[in-house]
Amino acid sequence: MSSLPGELALQPTEYVPIARGKRAKGLLVLVPILLLSVVVSLGVGAVSISPLEVLSILLSRVGLPPLAEFTEQQDAVLCIIRLPRVLLGVLVGAVLSVAGVALQGLFRNPLADPGLLGVSGGASVAVAAVTVLKLQLLGFYTLPLAAFLGSFAAIFLISSLAQENGRTQVALMLLCGVAINALCVAATGLFTYLSTDDQLRTITFWQLGSLAGATWPLVSTITPLVLLCVVGMVLLANPLNALLLGEANANHLGIQVERTKWKIVALVALGVGAGVAVSGMIGFLGLVVPHLVRLWLGPNHRVLLPLSALLGSALLVLADLLARTVVVPSELPIGIVTALAGSPFFLFLLLRQRRTHAL
């Protein structure tokens, strides 16, 4: 993080071309990686589909001539099962990564992520409560809706507690988030203790995360919410850059600090709530991805936000591919895969911060 002051000290006329150059460099690398991960993930599974057959099926669906022959079974497996699942992975990976970037920028803390702030914890409590109390009012959509409302309730409570004289204290908000998250863990544990064997299984598998429930209606439901969050965050890139200098300096630069903080918090709650609602708890993605892009291309949010969305999408699609193929015919929860990769990286960050005397 030592490069932050130097990067932000650049004049706007110098900063914009640098951002464009790094963004173009990142797009040239990450767009092909994302496309390749999508094609591979669509083709690998119990029914094997070659990349050429994947492209042929997709082309035939938009009325173009296919490049190779394919069977009806391959067409059905790809379009009904794998394509919505992969697209859900793209959406959830993008929104969790962008939320991580925004929270780290808002709190000026490289260890901030949606899980630390209690957003995911609120969703977890809501899902556990709905499961144990048997509140299945909306059938299949009950758990996603409960998770969404739980995320919003948590972020609303944290934001309210962090108000002081009409202003949101960012440091207090972070501490409130840690406390609310701990409370959510305890409440989830209580509901888990009260649950039956079947309810315990439902709660446990939801907490471990999975994209197995992906359907076209589910994808179409969260797509507008995810796009609103990602696009909204990208539009807030310049205010996030200014906030890295401190709230007073950002205010001197003409940034409406309070309004910007509320916009960021609302977009994070919206995006993470939608993502967690359909995929369960998928940890470490919002922590790891921003750091990978920041180490590669620097801290400018005009670069960081869009490229983190691309990298997060690619990593979650590949993690889901591993989760559903490494222990066939069973399926490994995707949260285990991301945690196995994210935990060592989290430890690396802690050790790196200790060496720089930041912890």
mmCIF file of C-alpha atoms in Angstrom:
data_model
loop_
_atom_site.group_PDB
_atom_site.id
_atom_site.type_symbol
_atom_site.label_atom_id
_atom_site.label_comp_id
_atom_site.label_asym_id
_atom_site.label_seq_id
_atom_site.Cartn_x
_atom_site.Cartn_y
_atom_site.Cartn_z
ATOM 1 C CA MET A 1 0.000 0.000 0.000
ATOM 2 C CA SER A 2 3.045 2.196 0.045
ATOM 3 C CA SER A 3 2.433 3.262 -3.522
ATOM 4 C CA LEU A 4 -0.882 4.946 -2.705
ATOM 5 C CA PRO A 5 0.408 8.463 -1.990
ATOM 6 C CA GLY A 6 2.636 8.545 -5.033
ATOM 7 C CA GLU A 7 -0.114 7.419 -7.385
ATOM 8 C CA LEU A 8 -2.665 9.854 -6.019
ATOM 9 C CA ALA A 9 -0.247 12.793 -6.058
ATOM 10 C CA LEU A 10 -0.317 12.774 -9.859
ATOM 11 C CA GLN A 11 -2.123 15.620 -11.576
ATOM 12 C CA PRO A 12 -5.444 14.735 -13.267
ATOM 13 C CA THR A 13 -3.971 15.294 -16.740
ATOM 14 C CA GLU A 14 -1.305 12.681 -15.986
ATOM 15 C CA TYR A 15 -3.539 10.369 -14.010
ATOM 16 C CA VAL A 16 -6.188 9.809 -16.687
ATOM 17 C CA PRO A 17 -3.803 8.546 -19.427
ATOM 18 C CA ILE A 18 -2.114 6.275 -16.851
ATOM 19 C CA ALA A 19 -5.494 4.864 -15.856
ATOM 20 C CA ARG A 20 -6.465 4.278 -19.475
ATOM 21 C CA GLY A 21 -3.176 2.554 -20.267
ATOM 22 C CA LYS A 22 -3.342 0.227 -17.294
ATOM 23 C CA ARG A 23 -7.028 -0.475 -17.886
ATOM 24 C CA ALA A 24 -6.354 -1.389 -21.511
ATOM 25 C CA LYS A 25 -3.463 -3.629 -20.436
ATOM 26 C CA GLY A 26 -5.665 -5.345 -17.870
ATOM 27 C CA LEU A 27 -8.547 -5.788 -20.305
ATOM 28 C CA LEU A 28 -6.225 -7.396 -22.867
ATOM 29 C CA VAL A 29 -5.256 -10.016 -20.282
ATOM 30 C CA LEU A 30 -8.423 -10.535 -18.235
ATOM 31 C CA VAL A 31 -11.103 -10.570 -20.960
ATOM 32 C CA PRO A 32 -9.521 -13.580 -22.746
ATOM 33 C CA ILE A 33 -9.018 -15.316 -19.375
ATOM 34 C CA LEU A 34 -12.689 -14.842 -18.489
ATOM 35 C CA LEU A 35 -13.894 -16.018 -21.926
ATOM 36 C CA LEU A 36 -11.602 -19.045 -21.779
ATOM 37 C CA SER A 37 -12.744 -19.958 -18.254
ATOM 38 C CA VAL A 38 -16.399 -19.699 -19.353
ATOM 39 C CA VAL A 39 -15.894 -21.895 -22.417
ATOM 40 C CA VAL A 40 -13.922 -24.521 -20.459
ATOM 41 C CA SER A 41 -16.449 -24.541 -17.629
ATOM 42 C CA LEU A 42 -19.321 -24.974 -20.095
ATOM 43 C CA GLY A 43 -17.613 -27.945 -21.711
ATOM 44 C CA VAL A 44 -16.294 -29.936 -18.739
ATOM 45 C CA GLY A 45 -18.557 -32.248 -16.782
ATOM 46 C CA ALA A 46 -20.376 -35.590 -16.884
ATOM 47 C CA VAL A 47 -21.380 -34.829 -20.501
ATOM 48 C CA SER A 48 -18.253 -33.682 -22.309
ATOM 49 C CA ILE A 49 -18.656 -30.825 -24.804
ATOM 50 C CA SER A 50 -15.660 -29.614 -26.803
ATOM 51 C CA PRO A 51 -14.973 -25.855 -27.109
ATOM 52 C CA LEU A 52 -15.987 -25.983 -30.794
ATOM 53 C CA GLU A 53 -19.267 -27.684 -29.869
ATOM 54 C CA VAL A 54 -19.853 -25.093 -27.128
ATOM 55 C CA LEU A 55 -19.459 -22.287 -29.650
ATOM 56 C CA SER A 56 -21.685 -24.148 -32.156
ATOM 57 C CA ILE A 57 -24.492 -24.558 -29.614
ATOM 58 C CA LEU A 58 -24.312 -20.894 -28.641
ATOM 59 C CA LEU A 59 -24.243 -19.795 -32.300
ATOM 60 C CA SER A 60 -27.229 -21.982 -33.149
ATOM 61 C CA ARG A 61 -29.183 -20.404 -30.289
ATOM 62 C CA VAL A 62 -28.808 -16.943 -31.870
ATOM 63 C CA GLY A 63 -29.680 -18.164 -35.349
ATOM 64 C CA LEU A 64 -26.166 -18.475 -36.790
ATOM 65 C CA PRO A 65 -24.818 -21.599 -38.541
ATOM 66 C CA PRO A 66 -22.955 -23.974 -36.149
ATOM 67 C CA LEU A 67 -19.261 -24.730 -36.635
ATOM 68 C CA ALA A 68 -19.552 -28.422 -35.690
ATOM 69 C CA GLU A 69 -22.164 -31.121 -35.124
ATOM 70 C CA PHE A 70 -23.575 -31.585 -31.620
ATOM 71 C CA THR A 71 -26.221 -33.776 -30.000
ATOM 72 C CA GLU A 72 -29.532 -32.760 -28.458
ATOM 73 C CA GLN A 73 -28.242 -33.999 -25.088
ATOM 74 C CA GLN A 74 -25.221 -31.671 -25.273
ATOM 75 C CA ASP A 75 -27.499 -28.785 -26.250
ATOM 76 C CA ALA A 76 -29.841 -29.459 -23.308
ATOM 77 C CA VAL A 77 -27.037 -29.888 -20.766
ATOM 78 C CA LEU A 78 -25.305 -26.700 -21.847
ATOM 79 C CA CYS A 79 -28.352 -24.435 -22.155
ATOM 80 C CA ILE A 80 -30.447 -25.683 -19.232
ATOM 81 C CA ILE A 81 -27.832 -26.664 -16.627
ATOM 82 C CA ARG A 82 -24.355 -25.264 -17.278
ATOM 83 C CA LEU A 83 -24.965 -21.893 -18.941
ATOM 84 C CA PRO A 84 -27.155 -20.416 -16.153
ATOM 85 C CA ARG A 85 -24.706 -21.790 -13.578
ATOM 86 C CA VAL A 86 -21.680 -20.237 -15.289
ATOM 87 C CA LEU A 87 -23.462 -16.915 -15.784
ATOM 88 C CA LEU A 88 -24.435 -16.921 -12.115
ATOM 89 C CA GLY A 89 -20.759 -17.474 -11.263
ATOM 90 C CA VAL A 90 -19.788 -14.526 -13.469
ATOM 91 C CA LEU A 91 -22.337 -12.246 -11.790
ATOM 92 C CA VAL A 92 -21.610 -13.291 -8.201
ATOM 93 C CA GLY A 93 -17.832 -13.215 -8.706
ATOM 94 C CA ALA A 94 -18.025 -9.707 -10.167
ATOM 95 C CA VAL A 95 -20.249 -8.242 -7.481
ATOM 96 C CA LEU A 96 -18.351 -9.738 -4.522
ATOM 97 C CA SER A 97 -15.028 -8.503 -5.911
ATOM 98 C CA VAL A 98 -16.309 -5.007 -6.649
ATOM 99 C CA ALA A 99 -17.859 -4.823 -3.170
ATOM 100 C CA GLY A 100 -14.484 -5.762 -1.685
ATOM 101 C CA VAL A 101 -12.730 -3.015 -3.650
ATOM 102 C CA ALA A 102 -15.283 -0.423 -2.566
ATOM 103 C CA LEU A 103 -15.149 -1.353 1.131
ATOM 104 C CA GLN A 104 -11.345 -1.371 1.190
ATOM 105 C CA GLY A 105 -11.356 2.065 -0.447
ATOM 106 C CA LEU A 106 -14.055 3.431 1.853
ATOM 107 C CA PHE A 107 -12.399 2.208 5.059
ATOM 108 C CA ARG A 108 -8.850 2.697 3.749
ATOM 109 C CA ASN A 109 -8.272 -0.758 5.167
ATOM 110 C CA PRO A 110 -6.809 -3.533 2.971
ATOM 111 C CA LEU A 111 -8.460 -6.221 5.111
ATOM 112 C CA ALA A 112 -12.055 -4.984 4.764
ATOM 113 C CA ASP A 113 -14.512 -7.203 2.914
ATOM 114 C CA PRO A 114 -18.301 -7.854 3.003
ATOM 115 C CA GLY A 115 -17.856 -10.684 5.514
ATOM 116 C CA LEU A 116 -15.939 -8.483 7.951
ATOM 117 C CA LEU A 117 -18.591 -5.747 7.794
ATOM 118 C CA GLY A 118 -21.386 -8.167 8.748
ATOM 119 C CA VAL A 119 -23.276 -7.996 5.442
ATOM 120 C CA SER A 120 -22.863 -11.723 4.815
ATOM 121 C CA GLY A 121 -23.491 -12.473 8.510
ATOM 122 C CA GLY A 122 -26.879 -10.745 8.368
ATOM 123 C CA ALA A 123 -27.848 -12.920 5.432
ATOM 124 C CA SER A 124 -26.711 -16.030 7.287
ATOM 125 C CA VAL A 125 -28.890 -15.251 10.327
ATOM 126 C CA ALA A 126 -31.927 -14.626 8.135
ATOM 127 C CA VAL A 127 -31.489 -17.925 6.289
ATOM 128 C CA ALA A 128 -31.009 -19.847 9.543
ATOM 129 C CA ALA A 129 -34.102 -18.219 11.082
ATOM 130 C CA VAL A 130 -36.294 -18.901 8.047
ATOM 131 C CA THR A 131 -35.117 -22.522 7.941
ATOM 132 C CA VAL A 132 -35.615 -23.287 11.635
ATOM 133 C CA LEU A 133 -38.944 -21.408 11.900
ATOM 134 C CA LYS A 134 -40.154 -23.093 8.661
ATOM 135 C CA LEU A 135 -41.162 -19.817 6.991
ATOM 136 C CA GLN A 136 -41.512 -21.089 3.421
ATOM 137 C CA LEU A 137 -43.945 -18.395 2.249
ATOM 138 C CA LEU A 138 -42.450 -18.004 -1.242
ATOM 139 C CA GLY A 139 -41.299 -21.562 -1.874
ATOM 140 C CA PHE A 140 -37.922 -21.734 -3.643
ATOM 141 C CA TYR A 141 -37.421 -17.963 -3.418
ATOM 142 C CA THR A 142 -37.880 -17.809 0.359
ATOM 143 C CA LEU A 143 -34.205 -18.411 1.271
ATOM 144 C CA PRO A 144 -32.779 -15.966 -1.336
ATOM 145 C CA LEU A 145 -35.241 -13.263 -0.271
ATOM 146 C CA ALA A 146 -34.461 -13.857 3.411
ATOM 147 C CA ALA A 147 -30.718 -13.586 2.734
ATOM 148 C CA PHE A 148 -31.264 -10.371 0.798
ATOM 149 C CA LEU A 149 -33.333 -8.796 3.576
ATOM 150 C CA GLY A 150 -30.836 -9.976 6.206
ATOM 151 C CA SER A 151 -27.984 -8.243 4.393
ATOM 152 C CA PHE A 152 -29.948 -5.008 4.152
ATOM 153 C CA ALA A 153 -30.941 -5.157 7.829
ATOM 154 C CA ALA A 154 -27.312 -5.641 8.888
ATOM 155 C CA ILE A 155 -25.936 -2.779 6.801
ATOM 156 C CA PHE A 156 -28.792 -0.470 7.879
ATOM 157 C CA LEU A 157 -28.116 -1.231 11.561
ATOM 158 C CA ILE A 158 -24.367 -0.712 11.169
ATOM 159 C CA SER A 159 -24.815 2.571 9.304
ATOM 160 C CA SER A 160 -27.283 3.846 11.913
ATOM 161 C CA LEU A 161 -24.959 2.993 14.803
ATOM 162 C CA ALA A 162 -22.044 4.724 13.064
ATOM 163 C CA GLN A 163 -23.884 8.076 12.877
ATOM 164 C CA GLU A 164 -22.453 10.864 15.027
ATOM 165 C CA ASN A 165 -23.801 14.404 14.798
ATOM 166 C CA GLY A 166 -25.358 13.613 11.459
ATOM 167 C CA ARG A 167 -22.108 12.281 9.985
ATOM 168 C CA THR A 168 -21.064 8.704 9.343
ATOM 169 C CA GLN A 169 -17.859 7.831 11.179
ATOM 170 C CA VAL A 170 -16.062 5.348 8.925
ATOM 171 C CA ALA A 171 -13.820 3.898 11.650
ATOM 172 C CA LEU A 172 -16.829 3.469 13.946
ATOM 173 C CA MET A 173 -18.737 1.826 11.109
ATOM 174 C CA LEU A 174 -15.954 -0.726 10.669
ATOM 175 C CA LEU A 175 -15.923 -1.538 14.398
ATOM 176 C CA CYS A 176 -19.720 -1.778 14.450
ATOM 177 C CA GLY A 177 -19.497 -4.127 11.486
ATOM 178 C CA VAL A 178 -17.086 -6.398 13.349
ATOM 179 C CA ALA A 179 -19.396 -6.416 16.395
ATOM 180 C CA ILE A 180 -22.545 -7.044 14.336
ATOM 181 C CA ASN A 181 -20.768 -9.800 12.459
ATOM 182 C CA ALA A 182 -19.838 -11.486 15.752
ATOM 183 C CA LEU A 183 -23.470 -11.136 16.907
ATOM 184 C CA CYS A 184 -24.679 -12.666 13.644
ATOM 185 C CA VAL A 185 -22.313 -15.617 14.079
ATOM 186 C CA ALA A 186 -23.695 -16.193 17.574
ATOM 187 C CA ALA A 187 -27.318 -15.917 16.389
ATOM 188 C CA THR A 188 -26.657 -18.307 13.517
ATOM 189 C CA GLY A 189 -25.062 -20.719 15.987
ATOM 190 C CA LEU A 190 -28.159 -20.513 18.207
ATOM 191 C CA PHE A 191 -30.514 -21.292 15.308
ATOM 192 C CA THR A 192 -28.204 -24.119 14.271
ATOM 193 C CA TYR A 193 -28.373 -25.540 17.815
ATOM 194 C CA LEU A 194 -32.181 -25.454 17.697
ATOM 195 C CA SER A 195 -32.451 -27.006 14.229
ATOM 196 C CA THR A 196 -33.428 -30.555 13.328
ATOM 197 C CA ASP A 197 -31.113 -32.807 11.335
ATOM 198 C CA ASP A 198 -32.676 -31.795 7.995
ATOM 199 C CA GLN A 199 -32.628 -28.098 8.899
ATOM 200 C CA LEU A 200 -29.026 -28.380 10.034
ATOM 201 C CA ARG A 201 -28.115 -29.861 6.655
ATOM 202 C CA THR A 202 -29.855 -27.013 4.790
ATOM 203 C CA ILE A 203 -28.184 -24.301 6.890
ATOM 204 C CA THR A 204 -24.755 -25.919 6.684
ATOM 205 C CA PHE A 205 -24.805 -26.379 2.901
ATOM 206 C CA TRP A 206 -26.072 -22.819 2.351
ATOM 207 C CA GLN A 207 -23.267 -21.435 4.516
ATOM 208 C CA LEU A 208 -20.679 -23.387 2.526
ATOM 209 C CA GLY A 209 -21.845 -21.764 -0.711
ATOM 210 C CA SER A 210 -22.906 -23.306 -4.008
ATOM 211 C CA LEU A 211 -24.014 -22.352 -7.512
ATOM 212 C CA ALA A 212 -25.906 -25.622 -7.961
ATOM 213 C CA GLY A 213 -29.289 -23.909 -7.627
ATOM 214 C CA ALA A 214 -28.703 -21.764 -10.712
ATOM 215 C CA THR A 215 -31.705 -21.418 -13.013
ATOM 216 C CA TRP A 216 -32.580 -18.922 -15.723
ATOM 217 C CA PRO A 217 -35.251 -17.191 -13.569
ATOM 218 C CA LEU A 218 -32.685 -16.821 -10.770
ATOM 219 C CA VAL A 219 -30.067 -15.388 -13.153
ATOM 220 C CA SER A 220 -32.554 -12.940 -14.654
ATOM 221 C CA THR A 221 -33.661 -11.880 -11.170
ATOM 222 C CA ILE A 222 -30.245 -10.850 -9.864
ATOM 223 C CA THR A 223 -28.740 -9.546 -13.129
ATOM 224 C CA PRO A 224 -30.233 -6.016 -12.826
ATOM 225 C CA LEU A 225 -29.165 -5.781 -9.170
ATOM 226 C CA VAL A 226 -25.604 -6.888 -9.919
ATOM 227 C CA LEU A 227 -25.297 -4.562 -12.919
ATOM 228 C CA LEU A 228 -26.613 -1.648 -10.863
ATOM 229 C CA CYS A 229 -24.025 -2.355 -8.160
ATOM 230 C CA VAL A 230 -21.051 -2.848 -10.501
ATOM 231 C CA VAL A 231 -21.837 0.089 -12.802
ATOM 232 C CA GLY A 232 -22.651 2.315 -9.836
ATOM 233 C CA MET A 233 -19.335 1.497 -8.181
ATOM 234 C CA VAL A 234 -17.382 2.166 -11.374
ATOM 235 C CA LEU A 235 -19.070 5.584 -11.607
ATOM 236 C CA LEU A 236 -17.865 6.251 -8.030
ATOM 237 C CA ALA A 237 -14.234 5.490 -8.901
ATOM 238 C CA ASN A 238 -13.077 9.124 -8.701
ATOM 239 C CA PRO A 239 -14.729 9.799 -5.297
ATOM 240 C CA LEU A 240 -13.165 6.550 -4.012
ATOM 241 C CA ASN A 241 -9.755 7.756 -5.220
ATOM 242 C CA ALA A 242 -10.303 11.025 -3.374
ATOM 243 C CA LEU A 243 -11.378 9.226 -0.174
ATOM 244 C CA LEU A 244 -7.999 7.453 -0.115
ATOM 245 C CA LEU A 245 -6.511 10.864 0.697
ATOM 246 C CA GLY A 246 -8.768 11.211 3.755
ATOM 247 C CA GLU A 247 -12.226 12.679 4.190
ATOM 248 C CA ALA A 248 -10.978 16.236 4.782
ATOM 249 C CA ASN A 249 -8.886 16.247 1.619
ATOM 250 C CA ALA A 250 -11.702 14.640 -0.362
ATOM 251 C CA ASN A 251 -14.030 17.373 0.852
ATOM 252 C CA HIS A 252 -11.540 20.022 -0.293
ATOM 253 C CA LEU A 253 -11.487 18.366 -3.710
ATOM 254 C CA GLY A 254 -15.230 18.938 -4.004
ATOM 255 C CA ILE A 255 -16.389 15.426 -3.099
ATOM 256 C CA GLN A 256 -19.665 15.223 -1.173
ATOM 257 C CA VAL A 257 -18.246 12.799 1.363
ATOM 258 C CA GLU A 258 -21.386 11.873 3.294
ATOM 259 C CA ARG A 259 -23.446 11.297 0.175
ATOM 260 C CA THR A 260 -20.634 9.233 -1.367
ATOM 261 C CA LYS A 261 -20.328 7.023 1.724
ATOM 262 C CA TRP A 262 -24.053 6.299 1.727
ATOM 263 C CA LYS A 263 -24.001 5.508 -1.997
ATOM 264 C CA ILE A 264 -21.132 3.046 -1.497
ATOM 265 C CA VAL A 265 -22.792 1.363 1.506
ATOM 266 C CA ALA A 266 -26.144 1.085 -0.292
ATOM 267 C CA LEU A 267 -24.579 -0.382 -3.437
ATOM 268 C CA VAL A 268 -22.537 -2.876 -1.400
ATOM 269 C CA ALA A 269 -25.635 -4.014 0.503
ATOM 270 C CA LEU A 270 -27.594 -4.311 -2.745
ATOM 271 C CA GLY A 271 -24.915 -6.266 -4.615
ATOM 272 C CA VAL A 272 -23.718 -8.506 -1.801
ATOM 273 C CA GLY A 273 -27.282 -9.167 -0.666
ATOM 274 C CA ALA A 274 -28.241 -10.281 -4.168
ATOM 275 C CA GLY A 275 -25.093 -12.395 -4.579
ATOM 276 C CA VAL A 276 -25.245 -14.088 -1.188
ATOM 277 C CA ALA A 277 -28.964 -14.694 -1.608
ATOM 278 C CA VAL A 278 -28.466 -16.941 -4.642
ATOM 279 C CA SER A 279 -25.096 -18.517 -3.901
ATOM 280 C CA GLY A 280 -24.737 -18.725 -0.111
ATOM 281 C CA MET A 281 -21.626 -17.656 1.750
ATOM 282 C CA ILE A 282 -18.615 -17.426 -0.568
ATOM 283 C CA GLY A 283 -15.783 -15.950 1.435
ATOM 284 C CA PHE A 284 -12.404 -14.399 0.615
ATOM 285 C CA LEU A 285 -13.253 -13.445 -2.982
ATOM 286 C CA GLY A 286 -13.901 -9.831 -1.978
ATOM 287 C CA LEU A 287 -10.611 -9.821 -0.062
ATOM 288 C CA VAL A 288 -8.269 -11.611 -2.456
ATOM 289 C CA VAL A 289 -9.270 -10.278 -5.875
ATOM 290 C CA PRO A 290 -8.841 -6.524 -5.137
ATOM 291 C CA HIS A 291 -5.345 -7.193 -3.783
ATOM 292 C CA LEU A 292 -4.308 -9.246 -6.810
ATOM 293 C CA VAL A 293 -5.337 -6.449 -9.193
ATOM 294 C CA ARG A 294 -3.897 -3.728 -6.914
ATOM 295 C CA LEU A 295 -0.521 -5.482 -6.721
ATOM 296 C CA TRP A 296 -0.514 -5.827 -10.504
ATOM 297 C CA LEU A 297 -1.810 -2.453 -11.730
ATOM 298 C CA GLY A 298 -1.864 -0.102 -8.749
ATOM 299 C CA PRO A 299 -4.569 1.431 -6.534
ATOM 300 C CA ASN A 300 -6.451 3.649 -9.021
ATOM 301 C CA HIS A 301 -10.129 2.703 -8.646
ATOM 302 C CA ARG A 302 -10.808 3.566 -12.296
ATOM 303 C CA VAL A 303 -8.636 0.545 -13.089
ATOM 304 C CA LEU A 304 -9.252 -1.497 -9.966
ATOM 305 C CA LEU A 305 -13.059 -1.708 -10.082
ATOM 306 C CA PRO A 306 -13.700 -2.970 -13.643
ATOM 307 C CA LEU A 307 -10.700 -5.307 -13.686
ATOM 308 C CA SER A 308 -11.551 -6.773 -10.274
ATOM 309 C CA ALA A 309 -15.010 -7.561 -11.651
ATOM 310 C CA LEU A 310 -13.450 -9.469 -14.557
ATOM 311 C CA LEU A 311 -10.911 -11.340 -12.409
ATOM 312 C CA GLY A 312 -13.497 -12.164 -9.729
ATOM 313 C CA SER A 313 -15.828 -13.584 -12.355
ATOM 314 C CA ALA A 314 -13.094 -15.740 -13.880
ATOM 315 C CA LEU A 315 -11.883 -17.053 -10.505
ATOM 316 C CA LEU A 316 -15.375 -17.960 -9.295
ATOM 317 C CA VAL A 317 -16.214 -19.723 -12.560
ATOM 318 C CA LEU A 318 -12.990 -21.757 -12.266
ATOM 319 C CA ALA A 319 -13.609 -22.432 -8.552
ATOM 320 C CA ASP A 320 -17.080 -23.724 -9.407
ATOM 321 C CA LEU A 321 -15.574 -25.925 -12.132
ATOM 322 C CA LEU A 322 -13.245 -27.460 -9.539
ATOM 323 C CA ALA A 323 -16.069 -27.808 -7.014
ATOM 324 C CA ARG A 324 -18.273 -29.857 -9.336
ATOM 325 C CA THR A 325 -15.583 -32.009 -10.951
ATOM 326 C CA VAL A 326 -12.934 -32.789 -8.322
ATOM 327 C CA VAL A 327 -15.057 -35.266 -6.280
ATOM 328 C CA VAL A 328 -17.514 -36.599 -8.890
ATOM 329 C CA PRO A 329 -20.245 -37.805 -8.670
ATOM 330 C CA SER A 330 -20.573 -35.632 -5.540
ATOM 331 C CA GLU A 331 -20.030 -31.876 -5.487
ATOM 332 C CA LEU A 332 -17.711 -29.900 -3.231
ATOM 333 C CA PRO A 333 -19.208 -26.683 -1.752
ATOM 334 C CA ILE A 334 -17.657 -23.751 -3.576
ATOM 335 C CA GLY A 335 -17.039 -21.880 -0.325
ATOM 336 C CA ILE A 336 -14.511 -24.577 0.624
ATOM 337 C CA VAL A 337 -12.606 -24.051 -2.632
ATOM 338 C CA THR A 338 -12.448 -20.256 -2.254
ATOM 339 C CA ALA A 339 -11.519 -20.547 1.438
ATOM 340 C CA LEU A 340 -8.690 -22.990 0.683
ATOM 341 C CA ALA A 341 -7.258 -20.476 -1.780
ATOM 342 C CA GLY A 342 -8.141 -17.335 0.181
ATOM 343 C CA SER A 343 -6.956 -18.291 3.663
ATOM 344 C CA PRO A 344 -3.246 -18.572 2.784
ATOM 345 C CA PHE A 345 -3.494 -15.258 0.935
ATOM 346 C CA PHE A 346 -5.123 -13.632 3.970
ATOM 347 C CA LEU A 347 -2.236 -14.841 6.152
ATOM 348 C CA PHE A 348 0.207 -13.460 3.595
ATOM 349 C CA LEU A 349 -1.478 -10.047 3.872
ATOM 350 C CA LEU A 350 -1.279 -10.094 7.662
ATOM 351 C CA LEU A 351 2.418 -10.949 7.597
ATOM 352 C CA ARG A 352 3.059 -8.300 4.935
ATOM 353 C CA GLN A 353 1.271 -5.668 7.020
ATOM 354 C CA ARG A 354 3.263 -6.665 10.101
ATOM 355 C CA ARG A 355 6.544 -6.227 8.234
ATOM 356 C CA THR A 356 5.510 -2.717 7.192
ATOM 357 C CA HIS A 357 4.490 -1.932 10.806
ATOM 358 C CA ALA A 358 0.898 -1.352 9.743
ATOM 359 C CA LEU A 359 -0.374 -3.907 12.278
#
